[in-house]
């Protein structure tokens, strides 16, 4: 019985679990966690051995397992192995094994049974534990913990359970005890006690297995150590502050909860710390924008150093490291966002815990610092600019609200400025999203300096007033600044009184007066209401005065009566202010009077002499004597110098002015060159207008008085030199005095010198001694010179042959046709029948382009005419004209502005690059283009005017010609015209090439470019390689004038095709000048070929029969029919050596009996260009198909058979002359009768294809159809 019980236990629980049953019956059973030794239970055999011996072996093994269960699984296994070796078990027999296996199977089948009550089967867990989880929380190693659970039978009827063993790794830590209940009725419970004694500080998460009669089940077993369990709120890890108005704050809280039994600490790190401030720090609001990592700013950013100082966050608690969190407690972090400027906060903080098992928590911070709701719109600085004293000024301060409620606003004016500054209204309510305007009134006066020194700077006259606006409910006030420059509007005179003294009638005396604008603003002034005796200049006394500017006016007093004058000169400003200047003068009558008080001389170039006339009248009743006293170096001469004038008479006075470079200092470099004397000027050493007489040498035979004469001559020479030195010193002093009166760089004439010379005329016996004549003289320099740069601008697109460049510049005589060219429509009339020859460097095609600066270093030639030469109509030639400012640097002058008078807009000439302003010594370019539009000679004049009123006229001459191109072919085609040229390249073997040489001749007087362009849609077909079968070399080039270019036309098919064709356009001279070139040829695979140009290949339905040639083209060869064209036909019929031999249809139309219609069939035998292949003779012959003789109906072939030599051609004519036999088949009148015949043509011999040695025999079938109309008898 005991052996059977042991075998049942072993078969039920296996070798891994052993139930220890106490020998005494006790109320509880203990499930031990010891694993039995290997082999115990599994290797137990029941044979003839003594039962007591088996019992002792099992008892010793179990006892050994109990003793060693605490030593570990390895020790248990080793002890079990040693026991098995000491006590070997007998090997069971086969019958014993069978019985044992049968017992095990029966036991397994009886372990789990179905529970069916009243026909209903129970499914699910039969025992319900309470609590559902066996849990040991926060255990300490070494302590003992006890838990009890109640296991209730929830099945339909009696049920039993058994607890199974725990896993090997943890079974030593638990002791489970419960009373053996046996079979438990439904609803009964059993208490299970679990004792847990942990040995390791590790979590255990497993299940307590159990087996019931209805099936296995398990109870969760969880044992957890003490640990840190952190939970951070908000759980979204996102902390949003929203929109915070500047100077306000928003607070957010981070809650850190520790649900665990262990405390920990954490540090706060992250990018947000650089924006955080501690509670003990004093943070000043910064008026700048953040521009650092993690923060995006929408206002203008500042420097990095300033941005890093911006603190917009405050963190509580004050420390950022080692913040303690106790077990089962919580701590709160408070973040305060207080922006001081508009910014976008986008950063994060990291909570890094000291516990290694706790992950870091990253919390993202997002917030926006928005501007205050009410702000100053557009302008934070109201700049009133310059303001006059005692003047009212207005402006507007605009406030705008971005808030959502109405807010009260009131600007606050400093107390010391309330007298001068005010706002209307003083207080206002601004609505949401609207604006509020405060009208500003400002009236400054001189009391600002005393009452508001805090805002007014007396040195700079600048007023800066900060205005603060009080906004209700807004933490940060808003402010703006009012700026103004305060100035006066006074003017001052120097001198304050003008005394002209005594002045002759009809003469004038000028005195200067300096007017100073003491204001900081520009003011306009003018002397108005002037007395008739007073004039003010310049600009008639009007001027615009800049701030603090002084202007000198010339006040001229010219009395009209002999009396004393006390006048007032009134100055008015644009502010309607008036200033008065007192004037005093005495008028007195003079005995002589000039016809003109001011004499303006014509402007003179250096070396030029100008003249003017004036009259001196005697208005007294007595004879008067006068004399002029002129400075010797003023350049003026007067004739007569002295004279007597009778009472009431007048004396003409001639005034001459000679512009000499010595009048000026420094002398310009260009003026130091010798100037040719004018006509009539005195030559050196002679009288005026006469050359100096040559000095005759003394006679050789006579001696003079040498000794006394030499001493006398030496004394005279010394005296003469002393007199000359004194004279030069006196003239230099006078010249220096006169130079002070020269006025340079007058506006409008930058290269001119102006002077006003007061010429005194002394009257004998008069108390005032002299009267004065004012003479205005002007000396000018030539502003610029024009030169033509040798320039060749080819009007052709292609480059010419450099070897023929010299030939291209030769000038050819004009032809009669060109000499009789009509007048140009777009320009002037033709005045010359033939252009003049080129003159040196002005030739059009004689020089290459050279650098203008290099060219200007050569001899300067004044440009008069530009010859453009012969130019094709529609093409352009450009010439470059260089304008040089001949005045050198250092000479007082401004830039010269040049303008070109408009040319004829419909003419061939145009200015591509107009001139620019030229500085002294600089150059500029003027590009003139000639583009004729007809065949004519064009004349026009180019006029350039400078700002110094110098005018330069240049004649433009050019001739336009039509481009002409002649084509010379070896064998002209009958259909060739002026615009269409035909090239029949004949026949060629596939893979070989046929060439034709053509000459393109240029009869024009200019180089002629040409270009050949094939029409893509006219090419049929392309070679199999994708290239064209036809080519023209060269396809583009330039033909020198009067010469020709040889062009090679090639035909190179790479496959067999009967009618290759292509069309090309030949452009020459201009885009609308072109010729059309037609190319045609036939390609064959072998020597012999047949062509039926007028037939139709019935195997190719797309081919259309080509019509008969016109009457004037009857002389065309048969092979030339390939050029015939109609609107719907394809002139190249696809005939040739195809794998399937085509069948041709020939139609013959006759009107009556006796008429003959015919077609021609061409046979050829190609010869190879390769001498090694050469050619092979061939033949052809026709044979009729069918019964009967077709000749009875009028069919005829001539010749019916023939040989064809290599490279030769033969023609066979097929004719149809209908006989009466044809009409007999259809005697009805008005009906067209058709006569049909079939003929076969065989081609033999000829050159074989490249890959064969013998030529293939070719067979062609021709279908002949003759049509005859049966006419009705006469009178029918």
XYZ file of C-alpha atoms in Angstrom, residues 798-1124:
327
model
C 29.692 84.762 -88.763
C 33.401 85.502 -88.479
C 35.243 86.385 -91.651
C 38.400 84.674 -92.828
C 41.313 86.465 -91.120
C 43.552 85.920 -94.136
C 41.181 87.988 -96.256
C 40.699 90.795 -93.782
C 42.930 93.164 -95.730
C 41.074 92.470 -98.932
C 37.777 93.186 -97.283
C 38.666 96.820 -96.698
C 39.328 97.688 -100.336
C 36.995 100.247 -101.814
C 35.327 99.411 -105.103
C 33.917 101.983 -107.505
C 30.179 102.405 -107.497
C 28.265 100.766 -110.282
C 25.877 102.600 -112.552
C 22.973 101.024 -110.768
C 24.254 102.235 -107.432
C 25.019 105.709 -108.830
C 21.394 106.078 -109.867
C 20.011 104.999 -106.504
C 16.785 106.778 -105.543
C 16.385 109.169 -102.661
C 16.143 107.606 -99.223
C 12.676 107.656 -97.725
C 13.750 107.924 -94.152
C 16.534 110.508 -94.462
C 17.646 113.512 -96.466
C 17.686 113.618 -100.238
C 20.573 112.027 -102.073
C 23.023 114.758 -102.957
C 25.946 112.678 -104.215
C 25.677 109.978 -106.813
C 28.868 108.367 -105.580
C 30.394 108.318 -102.123
C 33.749 110.041 -101.664
C 36.719 107.778 -101.030
C 37.751 107.041 -97.473
C 40.122 109.500 -95.896
C 42.830 107.919 -93.781
C 41.683 106.800 -90.392
C 38.051 107.711 -91.041
C 37.641 104.668 -93.317
C 35.024 102.160 -92.286
C 36.827 98.883 -92.967
C 40.503 99.796 -92.810
C 41.373 99.434 -89.117
C 40.523 97.239 -86.206
C 39.104 98.688 -83.010
C 41.631 100.474 -80.806
C 41.401 101.717 -77.236
C 40.104 105.328 -77.128
C 42.698 106.317 -74.532
C 45.511 104.990 -76.727
C 44.008 106.673 -79.765
C 43.716 110.022 -78.005
C 47.440 109.977 -77.344
C 47.953 110.365 -81.096
C 47.524 113.539 -83.121
C 44.048 115.014 -82.675
C 42.127 115.746 -85.858
C 38.879 117.683 -85.660
C 36.104 115.453 -86.977
C 34.006 116.857 -89.798
C 32.473 113.876 -91.642
C 31.746 110.209 -90.889
C 31.650 107.883 -93.912
C 29.824 104.635 -93.201
C 30.509 103.230 -96.667
C 28.368 100.562 -98.343
C 26.055 98.704 -95.974
C 23.509 95.997 -96.886
C 19.932 97.043 -96.430
C 18.636 95.887 -93.084
C 22.108 95.542 -91.495
C 23.830 97.962 -89.160
C 27.249 99.619 -88.879
C 28.194 101.534 -85.756
C 30.879 104.187 -85.379
C 32.318 105.571 -82.159
C 32.905 109.305 -81.785
C 35.187 110.346 -78.936
C 34.503 113.710 -77.284
C 37.459 114.981 -75.248
C 37.386 117.768 -72.714
C 40.490 119.701 -73.729
C 40.789 121.694 -70.495
C 43.256 120.249 -68.036
C 42.881 119.473 -64.370
C 43.560 122.366 -62.068
C 41.865 124.888 -64.332
C 38.819 126.249 -62.480
C 35.885 124.749 -64.328
C 32.993 122.344 -63.859
C 31.775 119.421 -65.920
C 30.477 120.088 -69.415
C 27.040 118.699 -70.215
C 26.607 117.560 -73.816
C 23.351 116.997 -75.656
C 22.621 115.625 -79.115
C 19.926 117.246 -81.170
C 17.340 114.673 -82.308
C 17.933 112.978 -85.638
C 15.268 112.057 -88.172
C 13.261 109.290 -86.454
C 12.422 107.731 -89.829
C 15.974 107.925 -91.137
C 18.683 105.274 -91.085
C 20.844 107.095 -88.524
C 20.420 106.817 -84.761
C 22.471 107.539 -81.666
C 22.803 104.386 -79.543
C 24.840 105.953 -76.761
C 24.280 109.673 -76.114
C 27.105 111.713 -74.604
C 27.449 112.243 -70.897
C 28.867 114.987 -68.732
C 32.626 115.322 -69.253
C 35.007 116.367 -66.515
C 38.143 118.331 -67.380
C 40.643 116.156 -69.228
C 38.180 113.252 -69.565
C 36.509 111.693 -72.588
C 33.145 110.190 -73.438
C 31.828 108.093 -76.302
C 28.990 108.740 -78.701
C 27.943 105.680 -80.720
C 26.227 106.401 -84.022
C 24.452 103.609 -85.911
C 23.679 103.432 -89.622
C 20.940 100.988 -90.676
C 19.671 101.564 -94.210
C 16.269 100.279 -95.215
C 16.555 100.831 -98.953
C 19.108 101.135 -101.727
C 20.108 104.787 -101.610
C 22.753 107.257 -100.396
C 21.848 108.886 -97.092
C 23.084 112.269 -95.842
C 22.339 113.748 -92.444
C 23.952 116.056 -89.900
C 24.734 115.212 -86.275
C 24.684 118.264 -83.999
C 26.228 118.152 -80.497
C 25.704 121.140 -78.194
C 27.623 121.685 -74.962
C 26.518 123.514 -71.877
C 29.003 126.247 -72.837
C 26.948 126.867 -76.012
C 29.603 125.330 -78.227
C 28.095 123.526 -81.225
C 29.721 120.724 -83.190
C 28.266 119.640 -86.555
C 29.290 116.293 -88.057
C 28.125 115.109 -91.465
C 26.910 111.505 -91.720
C 27.202 109.806 -95.124
C 26.360 106.192 -95.949
C 24.958 104.127 -98.766
C 22.493 101.252 -98.472
C 22.591 98.338 -100.948
C 20.511 95.208 -101.421
C 22.429 91.945 -100.798
C 22.795 89.708 -103.874
C 23.949 86.072 -104.049
C 24.584 84.126 -107.277
C 24.703 80.305 -107.405
C 26.678 78.593 -110.168
C 25.942 74.869 -110.647
C 27.785 72.549 -113.114
C 24.497 71.397 -114.698
C 21.691 73.879 -114.137
C 18.249 72.385 -113.756
C 15.562 73.519 -116.226
C 13.306 74.537 -113.349
C 15.942 76.754 -111.640
C 14.807 80.313 -110.932
C 16.189 83.277 -108.970
C 14.716 81.973 -105.738
C 14.567 78.169 -106.331
C 17.526 75.914 -107.126
C 17.177 72.156 -107.823
C 19.897 69.598 -107.112
C 19.345 66.102 -108.602
C 22.046 63.997 -106.995
C 21.135 60.943 -109.095
C 21.608 57.387 -107.876
C 23.994 56.129 -105.218
C 24.693 52.791 -103.629
C 23.810 52.430 -99.976
C 26.823 53.325 -97.848
C 28.513 55.403 -100.581
C 28.539 59.106 -101.311
C 27.901 61.351 -104.316
C 29.303 64.913 -104.404
C 28.469 68.037 -106.416
C 30.456 71.272 -106.248
C 28.571 74.582 -106.358
C 29.903 78.141 -106.275
C 28.268 80.891 -104.221
C 29.303 84.250 -105.712
C 29.108 87.636 -103.987
C 28.781 90.492 -106.518
C 28.192 93.070 -103.733
C 30.663 95.665 -102.505
C 30.580 94.261 -98.985
C 31.172 90.946 -97.319
C 28.140 88.705 -97.542
C 27.362 85.978 -94.978
C 25.181 83.024 -95.782
C 23.670 80.072 -93.884
C 21.902 76.913 -95.098
C 19.078 75.599 -92.889
C 17.251 72.380 -93.747
C 13.482 72.279 -93.278
C 12.726 69.500 -90.817
C 9.311 68.656 -92.284
C 10.676 68.290 -95.829
C 13.240 65.571 -95.096
C 12.122 62.113 -96.256
C 13.499 59.827 -95.188
C 16.336 60.156 -92.660
C 19.190 57.696 -92.750
C 18.850 54.784 -90.398
C 21.663 56.343 -88.356
C 19.447 59.393 -87.778
C 21.555 61.706 -89.932
C 20.499 63.541 -93.066
C 21.155 61.904 -96.421
C 22.061 65.343 -97.832
C 24.660 67.782 -96.510
C 26.111 71.150 -97.495
C 29.707 71.993 -96.530
C 30.245 74.661 -95.399
C 26.687 75.378 -94.345
C 27.597 78.873 -93.110
C 30.395 81.266 -94.050
C 31.168 84.819 -95.164
C 31.878 85.583 -98.823
C 34.265 88.515 -99.331
C 33.027 91.170 -101.674
C 33.565 90.341 -105.327
C 34.651 86.770 -104.540
C 33.069 83.325 -104.378
C 33.015 80.304 -102.080
C 32.938 76.678 -103.232
C 30.218 74.664 -101.523
C 30.146 70.846 -101.666
C 26.717 69.156 -101.762
C 26.871 65.476 -100.776
C 24.331 62.646 -100.968
C 25.156 59.637 -98.773
C 22.265 57.168 -98.189
C 22.820 54.272 -95.812
C 19.869 52.175 -97.011
C 17.890 51.576 -100.193
C 15.162 54.091 -100.946
C 14.159 55.258 -104.394
C 13.245 58.881 -103.706
C 15.302 60.677 -101.030
C 14.327 64.327 -100.829
C 14.985 67.426 -98.697
C 14.402 71.172 -98.849
C 16.690 73.839 -97.384
C 16.555 77.617 -96.993
C 19.632 79.629 -97.981
C 19.735 82.884 -96.000
C 22.165 85.605 -97.068
C 22.658 89.200 -96.095
C 19.466 89.594 -94.057
C 16.728 87.374 -92.674
C 14.232 88.151 -95.425
C 16.771 87.500 -98.213
C 16.775 83.799 -98.960
C 16.670 81.152 -101.681
C 15.079 77.705 -101.577
C 17.221 74.651 -102.369
C 15.588 71.336 -103.390
C 17.608 68.118 -103.088
C 16.666 64.695 -104.495
C 18.409 61.353 -104.990
C 17.902 57.602 -105.101
C 19.623 54.986 -102.975
C 20.017 51.361 -104.045
C 21.247 48.238 -102.335
C 22.715 46.711 -105.549
C 23.715 47.817 -109.012
C 20.655 47.235 -111.197
C 17.538 49.222 -110.443
C 14.230 50.155 -112.015
C 12.418 53.479 -111.689
C 8.856 54.080 -112.723
C 8.315 57.754 -111.861
C 4.873 58.016 -113.472
C 3.529 54.758 -112.149
C 1.700 53.865 -108.981
C 2.911 51.185 -106.623
C -0.284 49.283 -105.834
C 1.353 47.756 -102.747
C 1.650 51.256 -101.218
C -1.789 52.795 -101.131
C -0.559 56.133 -99.829
C 1.340 56.948 -103.029
C -0.452 59.169 -105.522
C 0.198 59.206 -109.234
C 2.201 62.220 -110.290
C 0.671 64.205 -113.138
C 2.146 64.767 -116.533
C 4.646 67.605 -117.001
C 3.485 70.904 -118.377
C 3.808 71.767 -122.041
C 6.820 73.976 -121.478
C 8.572 71.189 -119.557
C 8.398 68.375 -122.091
C 12.190 68.389 -122.328
C 12.661 67.191 -118.766
C 14.481 63.917 -118.228
C 12.583 61.024 -116.752
C 14.575 61.123 -113.518
C 13.716 64.828 -113.082
C 10.054 63.976 -112.583
C 10.845 63.468 -108.900
C 10.744 67.280 -108.476
C 7.126 67.603 -109.636
